[in-house]
C-alpha atoms as one frame of an Amber mdcrd trajectory, in Angstrom:
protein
   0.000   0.000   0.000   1.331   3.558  -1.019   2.046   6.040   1.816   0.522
   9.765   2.470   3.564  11.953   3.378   3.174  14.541   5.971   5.890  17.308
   5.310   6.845  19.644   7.913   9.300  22.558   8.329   9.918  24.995  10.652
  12.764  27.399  10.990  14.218  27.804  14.351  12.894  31.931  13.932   9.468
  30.752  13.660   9.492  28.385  16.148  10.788  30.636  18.768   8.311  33.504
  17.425   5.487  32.400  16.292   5.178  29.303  18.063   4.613  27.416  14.944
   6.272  24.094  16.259   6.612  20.472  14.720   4.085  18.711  17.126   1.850
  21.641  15.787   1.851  20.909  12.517   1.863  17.101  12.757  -1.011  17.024
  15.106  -3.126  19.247  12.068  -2.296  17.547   9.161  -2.948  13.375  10.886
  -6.449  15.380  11.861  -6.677  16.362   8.491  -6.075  13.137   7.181  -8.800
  11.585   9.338 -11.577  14.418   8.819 -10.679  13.814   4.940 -10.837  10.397
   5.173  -7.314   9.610   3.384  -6.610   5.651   3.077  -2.773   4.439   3.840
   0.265   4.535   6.214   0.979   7.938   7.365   4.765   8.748   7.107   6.557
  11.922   8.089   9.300  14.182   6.881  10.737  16.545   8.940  12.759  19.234
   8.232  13.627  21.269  11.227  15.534  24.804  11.398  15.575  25.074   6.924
  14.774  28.047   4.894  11.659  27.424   2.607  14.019  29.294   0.347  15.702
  26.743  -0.932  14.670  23.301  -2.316  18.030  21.472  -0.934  16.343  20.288
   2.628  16.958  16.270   3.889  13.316  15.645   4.190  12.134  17.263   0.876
  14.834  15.440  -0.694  13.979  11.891   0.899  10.047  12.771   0.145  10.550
  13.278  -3.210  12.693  10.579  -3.969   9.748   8.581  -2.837   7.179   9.909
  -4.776   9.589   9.447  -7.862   9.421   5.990  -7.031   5.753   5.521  -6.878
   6.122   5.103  -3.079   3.418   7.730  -1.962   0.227   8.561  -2.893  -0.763
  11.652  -1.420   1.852  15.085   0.057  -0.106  16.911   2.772   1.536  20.182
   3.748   0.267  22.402   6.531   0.380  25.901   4.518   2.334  26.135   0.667
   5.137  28.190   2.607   6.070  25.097   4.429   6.896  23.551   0.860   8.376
  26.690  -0.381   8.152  30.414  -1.135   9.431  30.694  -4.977   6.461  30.731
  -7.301   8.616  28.818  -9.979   9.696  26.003  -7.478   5.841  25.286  -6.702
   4.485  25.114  -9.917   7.609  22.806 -10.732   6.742  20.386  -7.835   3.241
  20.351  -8.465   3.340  19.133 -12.016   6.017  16.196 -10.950   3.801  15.082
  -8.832   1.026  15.158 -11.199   3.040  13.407 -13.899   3.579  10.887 -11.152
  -0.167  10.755 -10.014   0.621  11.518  -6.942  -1.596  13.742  -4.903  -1.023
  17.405  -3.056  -2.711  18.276  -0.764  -2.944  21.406   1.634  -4.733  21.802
   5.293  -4.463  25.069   5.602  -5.912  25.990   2.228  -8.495  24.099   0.204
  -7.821  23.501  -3.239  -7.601  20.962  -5.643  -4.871  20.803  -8.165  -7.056
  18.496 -10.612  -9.254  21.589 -11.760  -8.198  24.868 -13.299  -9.744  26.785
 -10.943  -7.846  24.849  -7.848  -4.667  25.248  -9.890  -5.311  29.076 -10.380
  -5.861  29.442  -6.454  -2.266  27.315  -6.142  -0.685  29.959  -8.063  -1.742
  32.868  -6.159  -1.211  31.517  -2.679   2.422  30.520  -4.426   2.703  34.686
  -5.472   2.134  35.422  -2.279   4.431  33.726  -0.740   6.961  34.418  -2.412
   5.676  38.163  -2.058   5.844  37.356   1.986   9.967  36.251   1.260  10.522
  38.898  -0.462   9.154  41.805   1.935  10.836  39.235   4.980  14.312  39.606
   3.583  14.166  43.245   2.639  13.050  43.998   6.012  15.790  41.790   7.751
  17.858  43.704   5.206  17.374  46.784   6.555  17.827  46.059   9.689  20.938
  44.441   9.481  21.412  47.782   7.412  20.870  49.782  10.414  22.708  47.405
  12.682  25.993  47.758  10.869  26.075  51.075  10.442  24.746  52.624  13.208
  26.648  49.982  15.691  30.058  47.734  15.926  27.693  44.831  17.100  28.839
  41.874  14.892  26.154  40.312  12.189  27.733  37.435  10.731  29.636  34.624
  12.396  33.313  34.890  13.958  36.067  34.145  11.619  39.108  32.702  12.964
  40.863  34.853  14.878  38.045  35.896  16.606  35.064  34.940  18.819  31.493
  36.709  19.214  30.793  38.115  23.118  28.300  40.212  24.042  27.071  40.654
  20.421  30.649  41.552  19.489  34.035  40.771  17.659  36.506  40.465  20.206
  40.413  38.993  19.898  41.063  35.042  20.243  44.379  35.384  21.435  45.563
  31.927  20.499  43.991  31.658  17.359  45.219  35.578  16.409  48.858  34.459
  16.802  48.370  31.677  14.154  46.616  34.297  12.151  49.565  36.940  12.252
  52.486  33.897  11.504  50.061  33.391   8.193  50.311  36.811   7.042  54.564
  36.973   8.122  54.427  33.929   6.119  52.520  35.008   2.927  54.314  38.181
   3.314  57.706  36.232   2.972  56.403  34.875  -0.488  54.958  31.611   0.765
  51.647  30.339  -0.937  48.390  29.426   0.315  48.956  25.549  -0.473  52.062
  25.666   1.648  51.089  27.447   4.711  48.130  24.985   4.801  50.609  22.481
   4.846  52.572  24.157   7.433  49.270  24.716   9.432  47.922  21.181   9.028
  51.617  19.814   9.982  50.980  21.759  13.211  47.697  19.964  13.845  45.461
  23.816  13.905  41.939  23.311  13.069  39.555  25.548  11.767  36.584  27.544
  13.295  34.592  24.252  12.627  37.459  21.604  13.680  38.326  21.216  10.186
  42.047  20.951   8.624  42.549  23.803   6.773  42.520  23.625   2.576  44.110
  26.062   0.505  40.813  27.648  -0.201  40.164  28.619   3.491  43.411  29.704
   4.148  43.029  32.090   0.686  39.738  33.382   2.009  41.028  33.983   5.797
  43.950  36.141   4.142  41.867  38.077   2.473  39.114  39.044   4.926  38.964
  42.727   5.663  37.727  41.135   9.430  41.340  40.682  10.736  42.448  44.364
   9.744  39.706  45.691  11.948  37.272  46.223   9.464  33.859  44.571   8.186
  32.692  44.494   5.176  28.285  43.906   4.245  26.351  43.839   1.442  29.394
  42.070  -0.871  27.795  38.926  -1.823  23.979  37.544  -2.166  22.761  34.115
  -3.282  20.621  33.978  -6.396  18.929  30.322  -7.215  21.559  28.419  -4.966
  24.559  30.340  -6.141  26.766  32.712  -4.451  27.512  35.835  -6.199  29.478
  39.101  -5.430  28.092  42.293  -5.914  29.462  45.439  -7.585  32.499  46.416
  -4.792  30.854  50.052  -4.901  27.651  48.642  -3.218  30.018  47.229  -0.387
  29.324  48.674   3.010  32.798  48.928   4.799  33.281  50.088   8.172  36.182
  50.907   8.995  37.437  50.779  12.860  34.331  48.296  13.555  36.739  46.393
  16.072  40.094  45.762  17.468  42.514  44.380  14.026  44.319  41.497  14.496
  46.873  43.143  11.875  47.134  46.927  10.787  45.429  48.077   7.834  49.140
  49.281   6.044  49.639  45.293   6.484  46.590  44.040   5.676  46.779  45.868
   2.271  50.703  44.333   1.967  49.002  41.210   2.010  46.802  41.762  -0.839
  49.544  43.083  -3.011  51.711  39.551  -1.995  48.681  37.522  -2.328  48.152
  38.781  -6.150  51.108  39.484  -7.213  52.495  36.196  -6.446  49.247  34.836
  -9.145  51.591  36.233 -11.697  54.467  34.069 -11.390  52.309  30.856 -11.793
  54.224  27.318 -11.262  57.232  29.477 -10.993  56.591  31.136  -8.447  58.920
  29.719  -5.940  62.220  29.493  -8.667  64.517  31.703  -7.616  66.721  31.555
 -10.985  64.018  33.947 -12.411  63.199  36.942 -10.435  61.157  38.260 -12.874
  58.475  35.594 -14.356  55.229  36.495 -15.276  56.353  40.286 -15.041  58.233
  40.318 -18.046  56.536  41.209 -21.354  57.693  41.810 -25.565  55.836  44.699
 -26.275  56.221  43.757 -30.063  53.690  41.082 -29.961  52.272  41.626 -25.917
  53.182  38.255 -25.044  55.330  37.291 -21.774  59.092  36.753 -21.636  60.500
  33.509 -19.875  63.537  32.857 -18.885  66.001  30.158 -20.657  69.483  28.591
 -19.649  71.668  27.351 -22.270  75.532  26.230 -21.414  77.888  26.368 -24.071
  80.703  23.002 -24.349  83.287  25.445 -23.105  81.330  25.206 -19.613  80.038
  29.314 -20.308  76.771  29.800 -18.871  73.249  32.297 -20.273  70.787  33.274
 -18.590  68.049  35.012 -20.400  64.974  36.256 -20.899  63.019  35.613 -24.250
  59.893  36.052 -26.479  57.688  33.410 -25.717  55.603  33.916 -29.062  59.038
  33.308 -31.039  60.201  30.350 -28.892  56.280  28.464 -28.696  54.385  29.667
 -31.746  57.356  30.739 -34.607  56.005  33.869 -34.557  56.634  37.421 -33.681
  60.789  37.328 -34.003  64.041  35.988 -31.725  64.838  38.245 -29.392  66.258
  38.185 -26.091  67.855  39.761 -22.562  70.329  38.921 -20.837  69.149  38.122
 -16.812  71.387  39.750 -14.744  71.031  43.072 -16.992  67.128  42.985 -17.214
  67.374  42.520 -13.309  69.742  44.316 -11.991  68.234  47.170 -14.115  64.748
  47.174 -12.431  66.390  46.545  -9.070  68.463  49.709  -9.137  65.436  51.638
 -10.193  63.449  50.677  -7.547  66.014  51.408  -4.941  65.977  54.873  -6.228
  61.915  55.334  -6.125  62.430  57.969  -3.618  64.502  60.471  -5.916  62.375
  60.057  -8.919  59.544  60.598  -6.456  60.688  62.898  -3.905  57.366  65.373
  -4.327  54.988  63.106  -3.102  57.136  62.917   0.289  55.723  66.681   1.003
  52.175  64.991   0.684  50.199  64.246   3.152  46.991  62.938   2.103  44.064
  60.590   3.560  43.786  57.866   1.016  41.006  56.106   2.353  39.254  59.057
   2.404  39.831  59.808  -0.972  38.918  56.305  -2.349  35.647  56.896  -0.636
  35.123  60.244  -2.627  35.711  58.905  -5.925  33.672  55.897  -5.076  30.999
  58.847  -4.020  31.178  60.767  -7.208  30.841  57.707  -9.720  28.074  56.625
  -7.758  26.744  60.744  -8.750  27.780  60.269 -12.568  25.772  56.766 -12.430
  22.617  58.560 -11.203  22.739  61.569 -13.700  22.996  58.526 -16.485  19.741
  57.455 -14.887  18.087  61.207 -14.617  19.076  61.721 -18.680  17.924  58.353
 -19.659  14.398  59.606 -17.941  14.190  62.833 -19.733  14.816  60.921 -22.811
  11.975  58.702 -22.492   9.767  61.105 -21.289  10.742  63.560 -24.277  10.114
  60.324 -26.492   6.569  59.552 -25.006   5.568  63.547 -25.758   5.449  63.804
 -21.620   7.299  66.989 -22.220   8.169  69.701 -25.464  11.415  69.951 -26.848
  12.523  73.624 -24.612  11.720  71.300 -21.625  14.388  68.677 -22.786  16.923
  71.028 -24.039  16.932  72.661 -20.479  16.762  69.247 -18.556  19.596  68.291
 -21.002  22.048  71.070 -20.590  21.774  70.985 -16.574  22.194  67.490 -16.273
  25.581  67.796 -18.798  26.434  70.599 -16.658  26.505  68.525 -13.259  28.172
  65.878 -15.175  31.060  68.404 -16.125  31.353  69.496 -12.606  31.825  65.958
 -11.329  33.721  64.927 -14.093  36.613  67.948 -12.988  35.994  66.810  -8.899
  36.744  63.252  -9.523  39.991  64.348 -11.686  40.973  66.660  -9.135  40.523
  63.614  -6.748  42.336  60.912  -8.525  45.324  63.446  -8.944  45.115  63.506
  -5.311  44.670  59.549  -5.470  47.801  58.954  -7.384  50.105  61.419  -5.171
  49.108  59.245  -2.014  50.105  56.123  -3.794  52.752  57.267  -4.837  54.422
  57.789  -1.695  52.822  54.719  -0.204  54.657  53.048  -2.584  57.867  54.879
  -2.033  57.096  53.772   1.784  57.081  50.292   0.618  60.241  50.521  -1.065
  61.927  51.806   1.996  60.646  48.778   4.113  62.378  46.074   1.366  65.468
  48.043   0.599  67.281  45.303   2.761  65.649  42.826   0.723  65.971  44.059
  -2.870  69.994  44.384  -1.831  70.260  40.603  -0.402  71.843  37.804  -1.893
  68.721  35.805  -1.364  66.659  35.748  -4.445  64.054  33.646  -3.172  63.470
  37.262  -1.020  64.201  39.168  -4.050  62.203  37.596  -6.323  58.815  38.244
  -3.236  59.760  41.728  -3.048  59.760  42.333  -7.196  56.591  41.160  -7.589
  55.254  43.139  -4.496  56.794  46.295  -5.760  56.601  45.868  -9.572  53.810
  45.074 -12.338  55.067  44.918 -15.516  58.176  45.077 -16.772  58.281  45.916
 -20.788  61.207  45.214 -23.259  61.659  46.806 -26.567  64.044  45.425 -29.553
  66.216  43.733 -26.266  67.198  46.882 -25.133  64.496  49.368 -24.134  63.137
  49.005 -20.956  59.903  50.266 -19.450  59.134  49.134 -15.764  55.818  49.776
 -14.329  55.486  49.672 -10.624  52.718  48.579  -8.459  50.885  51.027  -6.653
């Protein structure tokens, strides 16, 4: 004999709420099954503390399965939100289990999905719900909105280096120390596969008691959290998939609790962390300080290094066009090593003398990153107000004076913040400028040592392209 399937689901909110508890809802639907005179075993599937958000629940899954298999003959749900809240899910469900003859049921709200007219009343108790989802997560939206910035109470869970007390962030000593020996060590030019290896060797366990991957360790490294700062409103989920928003609809607040590193180091990290993407599998050979830096600007590709050894026991070292050498095309040309290198080296060392102006700046970069971000945001919204006008002249809403004046004080705004955010960036590039000279001064040691495995960290921390004309014209573009 086939089985009815009660399905139940609660959240842990609504339970503690609303009061809206399993025994509840099993209780009503096995009187509901009685009053409506249903033939067959009862089984029940519960799904306790899941969003009706999402369709990937235990219970739902299990249920399902059944049904597939001809196992049930009747679903009996409470209310349609316990099933789900997306309009598109429900109708989805609802005709697999018709395919499958298997009934649907709903206590709650009588209608039968065998007529049109009980099918038309599913779909607009499904709207609704998913209306009610909607309205729920732009409300707990805003609040977390208000929470954030109005408050340093913490919103999300701790990561590690930190625990939650009293509502707030606050330093796990023991765990902090591992977290500063990452950064010395990513700093030093390690990767994130080998300081997981280092970390795992050490027998340190995640926030959950998990070993750490080279994925967590990535993502720890490059959470604003341990500089002090926290960062909402970056990513959403959209049909099961995480996605990142647009970084000028980030919410950052700065100073939101005590850093576990300083902000100067947390954005050294960042630099180390990409630059060292460049270098690719050779990232860690030291007989190229250069690779993935070095570029023909004849045909754009990169440069590589090669080592040939004559029979009288002479040595090369260079650097060469990668298009020639892999694809016969563009033409042989080459550098020697020790010239290309020694070249960009000295250069760097003497940042501060081709730079010495920005020295007498002293400028507020965050600040200024915020102002830009401030004024796009402005030059996005008159896009908006001239598209409008546009329309509005199309539709005959308004005469042809009206749009000429709407038009010329719109371009007029956009010409004033146009100049601002030039004036700004000017600003922008001064203060990197001599944060970069800074950086410089804090790897002079380095860029003079005999160890090129230090070298080689420090080049690609302090430079972004190097570019080599006919094997003898060099232009070296730093990182700011």
């Amino acid at each position: 004999m086939k089985k009815i399937a009660l399905y139940i689901r609660v959240s842990t909110d609504e339970q503690a709420l609303k009061g809206n508890s399993l025994n509840e809802q099993e209780e009503r639907l096995r009187a509901y099954c009685h009053a409506m005179e249903l033939e067959g075993q009862i089984e029940t599937f519960v799904d306790d503390g899941y969003s009706a958000g999402s369709m990937k629940r235990p219970a739902l899954t299990r249920m399902l399965k059944m049904a597939q298999n001809k196992e049930l003959n009747m679903v009996v749900i409470t209310k349609i939100d316990r099933l789900c809240r997306n309009l598109k899910d429900l109708l989805t469900l609802v005709d697999e289990l018709d395919e499958i003859q298997c009934g649907f049921a709903s206590a709650g709200e009588r209608f039968d999905t065998s007529t049109a007219a009980g099918r038309m009343v599913l779909q607009i108790l499904g709207a609704f719900a998913e209306f009610e989802r909607g309205r729920n997560r732009e409300r707990v939206r805003e609040n977390l909105m208000s929470i954030v910035t109005n408050t340093d109470k913490a919103v999300s869970r701790p990561c590690f280096g930190y625990n939650v007390v009293d509502s707030r962030f606050v330093i796990n000593e023991e765990e902090a120390e591992i977290v500063r020996k990452m950064v010395n060590w990513m700093l030093q030019g390690e990767g994130a596969h080998r300081v997981m290896r280092r970390l795992n060797d050490m027998g340190v366990k995640t926030k959950d008691g998990k070993s750490f991957t080279q994925l967590s360790v990535g993502k720890l490294m490059r959470r604003e959290t341990i500089a002090g700062m926290f960062v909402y409103n970056r990513g959403y989920t959209l049909r099961g998939k995480s996605l990142i928003r647009p970084e000028e609809e980030w919410i950052v607040i700065e100073n939101h609790h005590e850093p576990i590193i300083d902000k100067e180091t947390f954005k050294r990290l960042q630099i180390a962390i990409t630059a060292r993407k460049t270098s690719g599998k050779q990232a860690d050979n030291e007989r190229w300080l250069l690779t993935g830096v070095v570029n023909c600007t004849h045909c754009g590709r990169p440069m590589f290094g090669r080592y040939r050894k004559k029979p009288s026991g002479k040595e090369y070292f260079h650097y060469v066009c990668s298009s020639y050498m892999k694809r016969a095309e563009c033409f042989h040309h080459f550098i020697d090593r020790d010239l290309l290198e020694n070249t960009v080296i000295d250069h760097l060392l003497n940042a501060d003398k081709f730079n010495a102006k920005s020295e007498e700046i002293n400028s507020n970069e965050p600040q200024i990153e915020i102002n830009i971000s401030n004024l796009k945001a402005s030059l996005k919204k008159l896009d908006i107000k001239m598209q409008r006008q546009i329309e509005l002249f199309e539709d005959a809403e308004i005469n042809k004076e009206d749009f000429r004046v709407a038009r010329d004080r719109i371009q007029d705004q956009r010409q004033k913040l146009e100049d601002q955010i030039k004036f700004v960036e000017k600003d922008t590039q001064v203060a990197l400028e001599k944060e970069f000279v800074n950086r410089v001064g804090l790897m002079k040691n380095v860029l003079k040592s005999k160890n090129r495995s230090e070298q080689k960290n420090a080049l690609r921390q302090l430079v972004q392209t190097v570019e080599v004309t006919n094997s003898s014209s060099i232009h070296i573009k730093v990182r700011l």
